[in-house]
Structures are given as C-alpha cells and as structure tokens.
Amino acid sequence: MALSLPTYAKDILIQNGYVMTMDPALGDVEAGDVHVRDGKIVAIGRDLKAEGAERIDAQGAIVLPGFVDTHSHLYVTTLRGQFRNAEGQFFPVSSALAAKMTPDDVHTAMYTGALELLDGGITSTADFFDNVLTPAHGEAGLRALKDSGIRATMYYGGPDKTTKQRINLDQLRALATQQNDATATSRVRIGLAWRLPRDRNSTANWAMRQQEFDTAKALGLPVQVHVSGEPEPMFDALIKRNYLSPQMTVVHATDARPDQLAALEAAGAGLALTPISEHRVGYGLTQLKHFAGVSRQGLGIDGNSLAGSADMFASMRLAALTWSGADRDEKAPSPRELLALATRRAAEAIGMGDQVGSLSGGKRADLQIVTLQSLNLSGFGGGDPAALLVYSARPSNVDTVIVDGRVLKRDGKLVEVDTADVLRGAEASARALLTR
Ligand SMILES: [Zn+2]
C-alpha cells in the first residue's frame, strides 16, 4: 500500500464559493475567497489577492469547515456488515473479533476508516481506541492516523471493555510525550480512552482506574468516557468522584438526568452525541432538546461500521428528524444549529475549538467544498444552503477536502490514494479475521 501524503501546498486560494464560515462573527460570505498559507487560514473575503497561490475554483459550490467527529472507534472498520442485530449484536461480535486483531489489522482498519471519514468531509476525529492489545497495536493505530492525513486525537485505551487489565501507562506516557507538543500544532494528539469499572464495588478496580485517570491528568491529556451500559450509576460516579472537568468528554448520555447534565455543565465538561449508533444499539433516542443546557456538545460517528458508514450528513439529519418527529414540530431543529454541532461546537466539545471548527483567520486550514453538481442536490435556487446540507447532501457531494493546508481530496477523489488497493487490503484483513 502506498502511503505517501499529498505534497503540502504553501499557499492556496479558494475562490468564488458560498463560504459558510460557521464563525458567528463572520457569518456567510457569498462569492467569497479563503486564503490558506502554511496550513493556516490567513484571510476570508471577496476578491482576495494571493500572488503565486494554487487556485481552487469554488464557483457554484459551498465552502465550509471540515466536520469534526467527536467520538469514533476506527478499528471496527473491518467488521463492517458483521453486526446483524439479532443475528450478531455489536458488543459480543466486536469484542470477539477485536481480540483477534494483529497490529497490521489495526493499521488497515484505522487507516481505511480515516480515509472514509476524510472522503465524507470529516477532517478531525476523536478516536476512542479501546483495542490496544499490545504496544505494537498502539503504534499501529497512531501510524494509521498519521498516514491518513486526518487530524485526530487518539484516545489510548486497553482492550475493549476489559475491567481487570490496566491500560499500558508506560506507552501512554511515551506516546503523549512524543505527540502532544507544547505548541499544540501536532496533527495527531494523544488522549485517554477511559472506562469506569464494570464492578463498581471493587476497590481494586477503582484504584486501577484512578491510577489511569491520574496519569492522564498529570500529562494534561483529554479524556473520553462512555456512560452507556448502566448510564445512571456511571454518570453519578463521575460526578461524586469529581472526574468531570474541561478535559473530559462524556459519551452516550442519552439517558442522562437533568441534574447530571447540570453537573457536567458546571464542571465545563463536553458531551459527544452519536445519534445513529445510539439509536442502533438501543440506547434510546438522541434528543438534542434534552441537552440544550450543555454548552460543549457535538455530533460523532462512533465507529463507521456500527453507524453503517461515516456520514456526518446522515448524523445531522437523524438528529434533526428525531427532534421534529418526537416533538411533532417541524420548526424546532435549526439546520444552522445542526451544522454548528458538526463543526464549531463539535470542536469546542473535544477541546479543539481554538484550532478548528470554523473558517476564521488564524485557525488551522481544515475545510471542505461541497459541489451542487449532483442530482440529489439539484433544483437549489439560492438562499441559505444550511437545510440543503442537512437534509439533502451526502459524502459523495464532497468535492474537496483540505486538512492542515494539505489537499487530501480534489475533484471528488482522494489524492495520492490507490482506493482499489486500500479496498483489497481491508477486505483481506476482514476475511482473515473471520477465519481466525
Ligand atoms: Zn464509543
């Protein structure tokens, strides 16, 4: 597999697009330009001059920030189609197959999965890598994210759902020291994929989890934690033991009580909402209205093969439809707000709001260009395209993707990626896994 990243363009000028900055201070710029230099957005406006810059014509297209996925498990990519509801539930199937993965399988799955995200306009992911079976698996996951070109926080975790085995804190420390530089410009950073003890009465189990938490805290790492399974006592434990902080993102809180959400808000913690997977595994309805009081929240995919595919458009759509359907109210969900939950607010939820999530001068240049030249987007006569993106668009409409100033997708195709080769590799890994 050829894994060279496209060359880094020093200067890019995107011209004449309908620019949705998602920055409340800047709003939309019709027939707007975006100037990118050295991986950063340096200017947004009309008729910008940029001598010698590589030009991308966005006439008739929408330019918006890349989507930010607040929670994923990319290693499940090669388990696609194996979750068949009554014939194969997600947790037993994914646990059994994940335990058989070699480091190469992990690299294949996470690399392929990251490319799928990029292909659909998702430029950042928060990957909850809870399948670090050995240090070689940890290295393979990190390499896959780096090789793909995506921006990521790799939340380092132990084998899936293990409650007896401690996370490899030596490797966590080593990777964090290597990746999380003080200037925070590293494209792939390390966090902790943390789990609460399954047996909450076990003092030994709590002591082990506490040690993991303390290590992450000492290193200043972001932490993600699931509250699914037994949401009420898990969320209560986070509150009672003072684990909630601005470094923490809580995942799958569909059933959270209002007082629990108030505690999360008071602590400044974030919330990851993954409507498709939460509905699929039966966690209940992801009702955005329920979380209205939480400042830091955003949408996520939660494993492309569990969600079916990495489709942020579909995630926004499901969240909107769940709201209007449950409330019998067409007016309630704002398409703009849904876009914010997939961009600016998602970045804020996982602590990356100062770097990405909006097209603002000084932020890293992570963006996508959506072309309207497709039958599923035909007949748009103008005006605010937010509803068009939420209700009609899909990943194949994403024409161009730029991460950190690097053009990773152009003219509807991933740049310098041999897709046929990637697909062959993923299928071979998936087939081998099933025979093991
Ligand atoms: Zn998860």
Coordinates of C-alpha atoms and ligand atoms in Angstrom, one line a residue:
M1 CA 0.0 0.0 0.0
A2 CA 1.4 3.4 -1.0
L3 CA 1.0 5.7 2.0
S4 CA 2.6 8.9 0.9
L5 CA 0.7 12.0 1.8
P6 CA 0.0 14.6 -0.9
T7 CA 2.5 17.4 -1.0
Y8 CA 1.8 20.3 1.3
A9 CA 0.7 23.4 -0.7
K10 CA 2.3 26.5 0.8
D11 CA -0.3 28.9 -0.5
I12 CA -3.9 28.1 -1.5
L13 CA -6.6 30.5 -2.7
I14 CA -10.2 29.1 -2.8
Q15 CA -12.2 31.4 -5.0
N16 CA -15.8 32.5 -5.5
G17 CA -17.5 30.0 -3.3
Y18 CA -20.5 30.4 -1.0
V19 CA -18.4 30.5 2.2
M20 CA -20.1 29.4 5.4
T21 CA -17.5 30.3 8.0
M22 CA -19.6 28.9 10.9
D23 CA -17.9 31.7 12.9
P24 CA -20.7 33.8 14.4
A25 CA -18.6 37.0 14.0
L26 CA -18.0 36.4 10.2
G27 CA -21.2 34.7 9.0
D28 CA -21.5 33.7 5.4
V29 CA -19.6 35.3 2.5
E30 CA -21.2 35.0 -0.9
A31 CA -18.8 34.7 -3.8
G32 CA -16.1 34.6 -1.2
D33 CA -12.5 33.5 -1.1
V34 CA -10.5 31.7 1.5
H35 CA -6.7 32.2 1.6
V36 CA -4.6 29.4 3.2
R37 CA -0.9 29.8 4.0
D38 CA 1.4 27.4 5.8
G39 CA -1.6 25.3 6.9
K40 CA -3.5 28.2 8.4
I41 CA -6.4 30.3 7.3
V42 CA -5.0 33.8 6.8
A43 CA -7.9 35.6 5.2
I44 CA -11.6 35.3 4.2
G45 CA -13.3 37.8 2.0
R46 CA -14.1 38.9 -1.6
D47 CA -11.5 39.3 -4.4
L48 CA -8.6 38.4 -2.2
K49 CA -5.1 38.7 -3.8
A50 CA -2.6 35.9 -3.3
E51 CA 0.2 36.0 -5.8
G52 CA 1.5 32.6 -6.7
A53 CA -1.1 30.7 -4.7
E54 CA -2.5 27.5 -6.0
R55 CA -6.1 28.4 -7.0
I56 CA -9.2 26.3 -6.4
D57 CA -12.3 27.4 -8.2
A58 CA -15.4 27.0 -5.9
Q59 CA -17.9 28.9 -8.0
G60 CA -21.3 27.4 -7.5
A61 CA -20.1 25.3 -4.6
I62 CA -20.3 25.6 -0.8
V63 CA -17.1 26.1 1.3
L64 CA -17.4 25.2 4.9
P65 CA -15.3 23.9 7.8
G66 CA -14.4 20.2 7.8
F67 CA -16.7 18.2 10.0
V68 CA -15.4 17.3 13.5
D69 CA -16.3 13.8 14.7
T70 CA -16.5 13.9 18.5
H71 CA -16.2 10.2 19.0
S72 CA -15.3 7.1 16.9
H73 CA -13.8 3.6 17.1
L74 CA -12.0 3.4 13.7
Y75 CA -10.6 -0.1 14.4
V76 CA -14.1 -1.6 13.8
T77 CA -14.0 -0.5 10.2
T78 CA -13.1 -4.0 9.0
L79 CA -16.0 -5.5 11.0
R80 CA -18.5 -3.9 8.6
G81 CA -21.6 -6.0 7.9
Q82 CA -20.9 -8.3 10.8
F83 CA -23.4 -6.5 13.1
R84 CA -26.7 -8.1 12.2
N85 CA -28.9 -7.2 15.1
A86 CA -30.4 -10.4 16.5
E87 CA -28.1 -12.4 14.3
G88 CA -25.0 -10.7 15.7
Q89 CA -25.1 -7.9 18.2
F90 CA -22.5 -5.2 18.2
F91 CA -20.8 -5.8 21.6
P92 CA -20.3 -9.6 21.5
V93 CA -19.3 -9.6 17.8
S94 CA -16.9 -6.6 18.0
S95 CA -15.3 -7.8 21.3
A96 CA -14.7 -11.3 19.8
L97 CA -13.2 -10.1 16.6
A98 CA -11.3 -7.1 18.0
A99 CA -9.4 -9.5 20.3
K100 CA -8.1 -11.4 17.2
M101 CA -6.7 -8.3 15.5
T102 CA -3.0 -8.1 14.8
P103 CA -1.2 -4.7 14.7
D104 CA -1.4 -4.9 10.8
D105 CA -5.2 -5.5 11.1
V106 CA -5.4 -2.4 13.3
H107 CA -3.5 -0.3 10.9
T108 CA -5.6 -1.5 7.9
A109 CA -8.9 -0.8 9.8
M110 CA -7.9 2.6 11.2
Y111 CA -6.3 3.8 8.0
T112 CA -9.2 2.7 5.8
G113 CA -11.7 4.2 8.3
A114 CA -9.9 7.5 8.5
L115 CA -9.9 7.7 4.7
E116 CA -13.6 7.1 4.7
L117 CA -14.1 10.0 7.2
L118 CA -12.0 12.3 5.0
D119 CA -13.9 11.3 1.9
G120 CA -17.1 12.4 3.6
G121 CA -15.7 15.8 4.7
I122 CA -14.8 14.8 8.2
T123 CA -11.4 16.4 8.8
S124 CA -11.0 15.7 12.6
T125 CA -11.8 12.7 14.6
A126 CA -11.7 11.8 18.3
D127 CA -10.8 8.1 18.1
F128 CA -11.6 6.1 21.1
F129 CA -9.0 3.3 20.5
D130 CA -10.1 0.8 23.1
N131 CA -8.3 -2.1 21.5
V132 CA -4.6 -1.6 22.3
L133 CA -3.8 -5.3 22.9
T134 CA 0.0 -4.7 22.9
P135 CA 2.3 -1.7 22.4
A136 CA 2.6 -2.8 18.7
H137 CA -1.1 -2.3 18.4
G138 CA -0.8 1.2 19.9
E139 CA 2.0 2.1 17.5
A140 CA 0.0 0.7 14.5
G141 CA -3.1 2.8 15.4
L142 CA -1.0 6.0 15.7
R143 CA 0.7 5.3 12.4
A144 CA -2.6 4.7 10.7
L145 CA -3.9 8.1 11.8
K146 CA -0.7 9.8 10.8
D147 CA -0.6 8.1 7.4
S148 CA -4.2 9.0 6.5
G149 CA -3.7 12.8 6.8
I150 CA -6.7 13.3 9.1
R151 CA -6.5 15.4 12.3
A152 CA -7.1 13.2 15.3
T153 CA -6.9 12.8 19.0
M154 CA -6.1 9.1 19.6
Y155 CA -7.7 8.3 22.9
Y156 CA -5.5 5.4 24.1
G157 CA -7.3 2.6 25.8
G158 CA -6.9 -1.0 26.9
P159 CA -8.6 -4.0 25.2
D160 CA -12.3 -3.4 24.7
K161 CA -14.3 -3.5 27.9
T162 CA -11.6 -5.1 29.9
T163 CA -12.1 -4.2 33.5
K164 CA -9.3 -6.3 35.1
Q165 CA -6.3 -5.2 33.0
R166 CA -4.7 -1.8 33.4
I167 CA -4.0 0.3 30.4
N168 CA -0.3 0.4 29.4
L169 CA 0.5 3.6 31.1
D170 CA 4.2 3.5 30.0
Q171 CA 3.2 3.6 26.4
L172 CA 0.5 6.1 27.0
R173 CA 3.1 8.4 28.6
A174 CA 5.7 7.8 25.9
L175 CA 3.2 8.5 23.0
A176 CA 1.8 11.6 24.7
T177 CA 5.3 13.0 25.3
Q178 CA 6.1 12.3 21.6
Q179 CA 2.8 13.7 20.1
N180 CA 1.5 16.4 22.4
D181 CA 4.0 19.2 21.9
A182 CA 3.6 22.3 23.9
T183 CA 2.6 24.5 20.9
A184 CA -0.3 22.0 20.2
T185 CA 0.4 22.0 16.4
S186 CA 0.7 18.3 16.2
R187 CA -1.9 16.9 13.8
V188 CA -2.4 13.7 15.8
R189 CA -2.5 14.0 19.6
I190 CA -3.0 11.5 22.4
G191 CA -5.7 11.3 25.0
L192 CA -7.0 8.6 27.3
A193 CA -9.9 6.3 26.4
W194 CA -11.1 5.7 29.9
R195 CA -13.6 3.2 31.3
L196 CA -15.3 3.1 34.6
P197 CA -15.1 -0.2 36.5
R198 CA -17.8 -2.7 35.5
D199 CA -17.9 -3.8 39.1
R200 CA -18.3 -0.6 41.0
N201 CA -17.9 -2.2 44.4
S202 CA -14.4 -3.5 43.7
T203 CA -11.9 -1.3 45.5
A204 CA -9.0 -2.7 43.5
N205 CA -10.7 -1.9 40.2
W206 CA -11.4 1.7 41.3
A207 CA -7.7 2.1 42.4
M208 CA -6.6 0.9 38.9
R209 CA -8.9 3.3 37.1
Q210 CA -7.9 6.1 39.4
Q211 CA -4.2 5.5 38.5
E212 CA -5.1 5.7 34.8
F213 CA -7.1 8.9 35.4
D214 CA -4.3 10.5 37.5
T215 CA -1.7 9.7 34.8
A216 CA -3.8 11.4 32.1
K217 CA -4.4 14.3 34.4
A218 CA -0.7 14.7 35.2
L219 CA 0.1 14.7 31.5
G220 CA -2.7 17.2 30.8
L221 CA -4.5 14.8 28.4
P222 CA -8.0 14.9 27.2
V223 CA -10.2 12.0 28.4
Q224 CA -13.2 10.4 26.9
V225 CA -15.5 8.1 28.9
H226 CA -18.6 6.1 28.0
V227 CA -21.6 6.2 30.3
S228 CA -23.6 3.7 28.3
G229 CA -24.5 0.3 29.7
E230 CA -25.5 1.5 33.2
P231 CA -25.8 5.2 32.5
E232 CA -27.3 6.4 35.8
P233 CA -24.7 5.0 38.2
M234 CA -21.9 5.6 35.8
F235 CA -22.7 9.3 35.4
D236 CA -23.3 9.5 39.2
A237 CA -19.9 8.1 39.8
L238 CA -18.3 10.7 37.5
I239 CA -20.0 13.4 39.5
K240 CA -19.4 12.0 43.0
R241 CA -15.8 11.2 42.5
N242 CA -15.0 14.6 40.8
Y243 CA -13.9 13.3 37.5
L244 CA -15.8 15.8 35.4
S245 CA -13.6 18.6 34.2
P246 CA -13.0 20.6 31.0
Q247 CA -10.6 17.8 29.9
M248 CA -13.4 15.3 29.9
T249 CA -15.9 14.3 27.2
V250 CA -18.8 12.1 28.2
V251 CA -20.1 9.8 25.5
H252 CA -23.6 8.3 25.0
A253 CA -25.5 10.2 27.7
T254 CA -28.9 9.7 26.0
D255 CA -30.5 8.8 29.4
A256 CA -28.7 11.4 31.5
R257 CA -30.9 13.1 34.1
P258 CA -31.2 16.9 34.0
D259 CA -29.3 17.2 37.3
Q260 CA -26.4 15.1 35.8
L261 CA -26.3 17.3 32.7
A262 CA -26.3 20.4 35.0
A263 CA -23.3 18.9 36.9
L264 CA -21.5 18.3 33.6
E265 CA -22.2 21.9 32.5
A266 CA -21.0 23.3 35.9
A267 CA -17.7 21.3 35.5
G268 CA -17.2 22.6 32.0
A269 CA -17.0 19.1 30.5
G270 CA -18.1 18.2 27.0
L271 CA -20.6 15.8 25.5
A272 CA -20.4 13.6 22.4
L273 CA -23.7 12.7 20.8
T274 CA -23.7 9.9 18.2
P275 CA -27.3 9.6 17.0
I276 CA -27.0 6.8 14.5
S277 CA -25.1 4.4 16.8
E278 CA -27.1 5.3 19.9
H279 CA -30.3 4.5 18.1
R280 CA -28.8 1.4 16.5
V281 CA -27.7 -0.3 19.7
G282 CA -30.8 0.7 21.5
Y283 CA -29.5 3.4 23.9
G284 CA -32.7 5.4 23.3
L285 CA -33.4 8.5 21.2
T286 CA -30.7 11.1 20.9
Q287 CA -32.9 14.1 21.6
L288 CA -31.0 17.3 21.1
K289 CA -33.6 19.3 23.1
H290 CA -32.7 17.2 26.2
F291 CA -29.1 18.6 26.0
A292 CA -30.0 22.2 25.4
G293 CA -28.3 23.3 28.6
V294 CA -24.9 21.9 27.8
S295 CA -22.5 24.4 26.1
R296 CA -19.9 22.0 24.9
Q297 CA -21.5 19.3 22.7
G298 CA -21.1 17.9 19.2
L299 CA -22.0 15.1 16.9
G300 CA -20.0 12.0 16.3
I301 CA -19.9 8.8 14.2
D302 CA -18.9 6.2 16.9
G303 CA -17.4 3.6 14.6
N304 CA -18.2 3.8 10.9
S305 CA -19.2 0.2 10.6
L306 CA -21.6 0.4 13.6
A307 CA -23.1 3.6 12.2
G308 CA -23.2 1.9 8.8
S309 CA -20.9 4.4 7.3
A310 CA -19.1 7.6 8.3
D311 CA -21.8 10.0 7.1
M312 CA -22.0 13.2 9.1
F313 CA -24.7 14.5 6.8
A314 CA -26.8 11.5 7.9
S315 CA -26.0 12.1 11.5
M316 CA -27.2 15.7 11.4
R317 CA -30.3 14.5 9.5
L318 CA -31.2 11.8 12.0
A319 CA -30.7 14.2 14.9
A320 CA -33.0 16.8 13.2
L321 CA -35.7 14.2 12.3
T322 CA -35.6 12.7 15.8
W323 CA -36.3 16.1 17.3
S324 CA -39.1 17.1 14.9
G325 CA -40.7 13.7 15.0
A326 CA -40.7 13.3 18.8
D327 CA -41.9 16.9 19.3
R328 CA -44.3 16.9 16.4
D329 CA -42.8 20.2 15.5
E330 CA -41.3 20.9 12.1
K331 CA -40.0 24.3 13.3
A332 CA -37.8 23.1 16.2
P333 CA -34.5 21.9 14.7
S334 CA -32.4 24.7 13.1
P335 CA -30.3 23.4 10.2
R336 CA -27.7 26.0 11.1
E337 CA -27.5 24.7 14.7
L338 CA -27.1 21.1 13.3
L339 CA -24.2 22.3 11.2
A340 CA -22.7 24.0 14.2
L341 CA -22.9 20.7 16.1
A342 CA -20.9 19.0 13.4
T343 CA -18.3 21.8 13.1
R344 CA -17.6 24.6 15.6
R345 CA -19.4 23.2 18.6
A346 CA -18.0 19.7 18.0
A347 CA -14.5 21.2 18.0
E348 CA -15.3 23.0 21.2
A349 CA -16.7 19.8 22.8
I350 CA -13.4 18.0 22.4
G351 CA -11.2 20.9 23.3
M352 CA -10.1 21.8 19.8
G353 CA -12.2 24.9 19.4
D354 CA -9.2 27.2 19.3
Q355 CA -7.7 25.3 16.4
V356 CA -10.5 24.1 14.1
G357 CA -14.3 24.0 13.6
S358 CA -14.8 27.3 11.8
L359 CA -13.2 29.2 9.0
S360 CA -11.7 32.0 11.0
G361 CA -8.4 33.8 10.5
G362 CA -5.6 32.1 12.4
K363 CA -7.3 28.7 12.7
R364 CA -5.8 25.6 11.1
A365 CA -7.0 25.2 7.5
D366 CA -9.4 22.3 7.7
L367 CA -12.2 22.7 5.3
Q368 CA -14.4 21.0 2.7
I369 CA -16.0 22.1 -0.6
V370 CA -19.4 20.7 -1.4
T371 CA -20.4 20.7 -5.0
L372 CA -24.0 21.1 -6.0
Q373 CA -23.4 19.3 -9.4
S374 CA -25.3 16.2 -8.4
L375 CA -28.9 15.0 -8.9
N376 CA -29.5 14.8 -5.1
L377 CA -28.7 18.5 -4.8
S378 CA -30.4 19.6 -8.0
G379 CA -33.0 22.4 -8.0
F380 CA -31.5 24.6 -5.4
G381 CA -32.3 28.2 -6.4
G382 CA -30.3 30.0 -3.8
G383 CA -30.5 31.4 -0.3
D384 CA -29.2 29.8 2.9
P385 CA -27.9 26.4 2.0
A386 CA -27.9 25.0 5.6
A387 CA -31.1 22.9 5.1
L388 CA -29.8 21.7 1.8
L389 CA -26.7 20.3 3.5
V390 CA -28.5 18.8 6.4
Y391 CA -31.4 17.2 4.6
S392 CA -30.1 16.5 1.1
A393 CA -26.3 16.2 1.0
R394 CA -24.2 13.1 1.3
P395 CA -20.5 12.3 1.4
S396 CA -20.2 11.8 -2.4
N397 CA -21.1 15.5 -2.8
V398 CA -17.8 16.5 -1.1
D399 CA -15.6 17.6 -3.9
T400 CA -12.5 18.9 -2.0
V401 CA -11.1 18.2 1.5
I402 CA -8.2 20.2 3.0
V403 CA -6.6 19.3 6.3
D404 CA -3.9 21.5 7.8
G405 CA -3.5 23.1 4.4
R406 CA -2.9 19.8 2.7
V407 CA -5.3 19.0 -0.2
L408 CA -6.4 15.4 0.6
K409 CA -9.5 15.2 -1.8
R410 CA -9.9 17.0 -5.1
D411 CA -12.4 16.7 -7.8
G412 CA -14.3 14.1 -5.8
K413 CA -11.2 11.8 -5.4
L414 CA -8.8 11.2 -2.5
V415 CA -5.4 12.5 -3.7
E416 CA -2.5 10.0 -3.9
V417 CA -4.6 7.2 -2.6
D418 CA -4.9 4.0 -4.6
T419 CA -8.5 3.3 -3.5
A420 CA -8.7 -0.1 -5.1
D421 CA -5.6 -1.2 -3.2
V422 CA -7.0 0.1 0.1
L423 CA -10.2 -1.8 -0.5
R424 CA -8.4 -5.0 -1.3
G425 CA -6.3 -4.7 1.9
A426 CA -9.4 -4.0 4.0
E427 CA -11.3 -7.0 2.6
A428 CA -8.3 -9.3 3.0
S429 CA -7.9 -8.2 6.6
A430 CA -11.6 -8.6 7.3
R431 CA -11.7 -12.1 5.7
A432 CA -8.6 -13.3 7.6
L433 CA -10.2 -12.0 10.9
L434 CA -13.3 -14.2 10.4
T435 CA -11.3 -17.3 9.8
R436 CA -9.1 -16.9 12.9
Ligands
ZN1 ZN -17.8 4.6 21.8

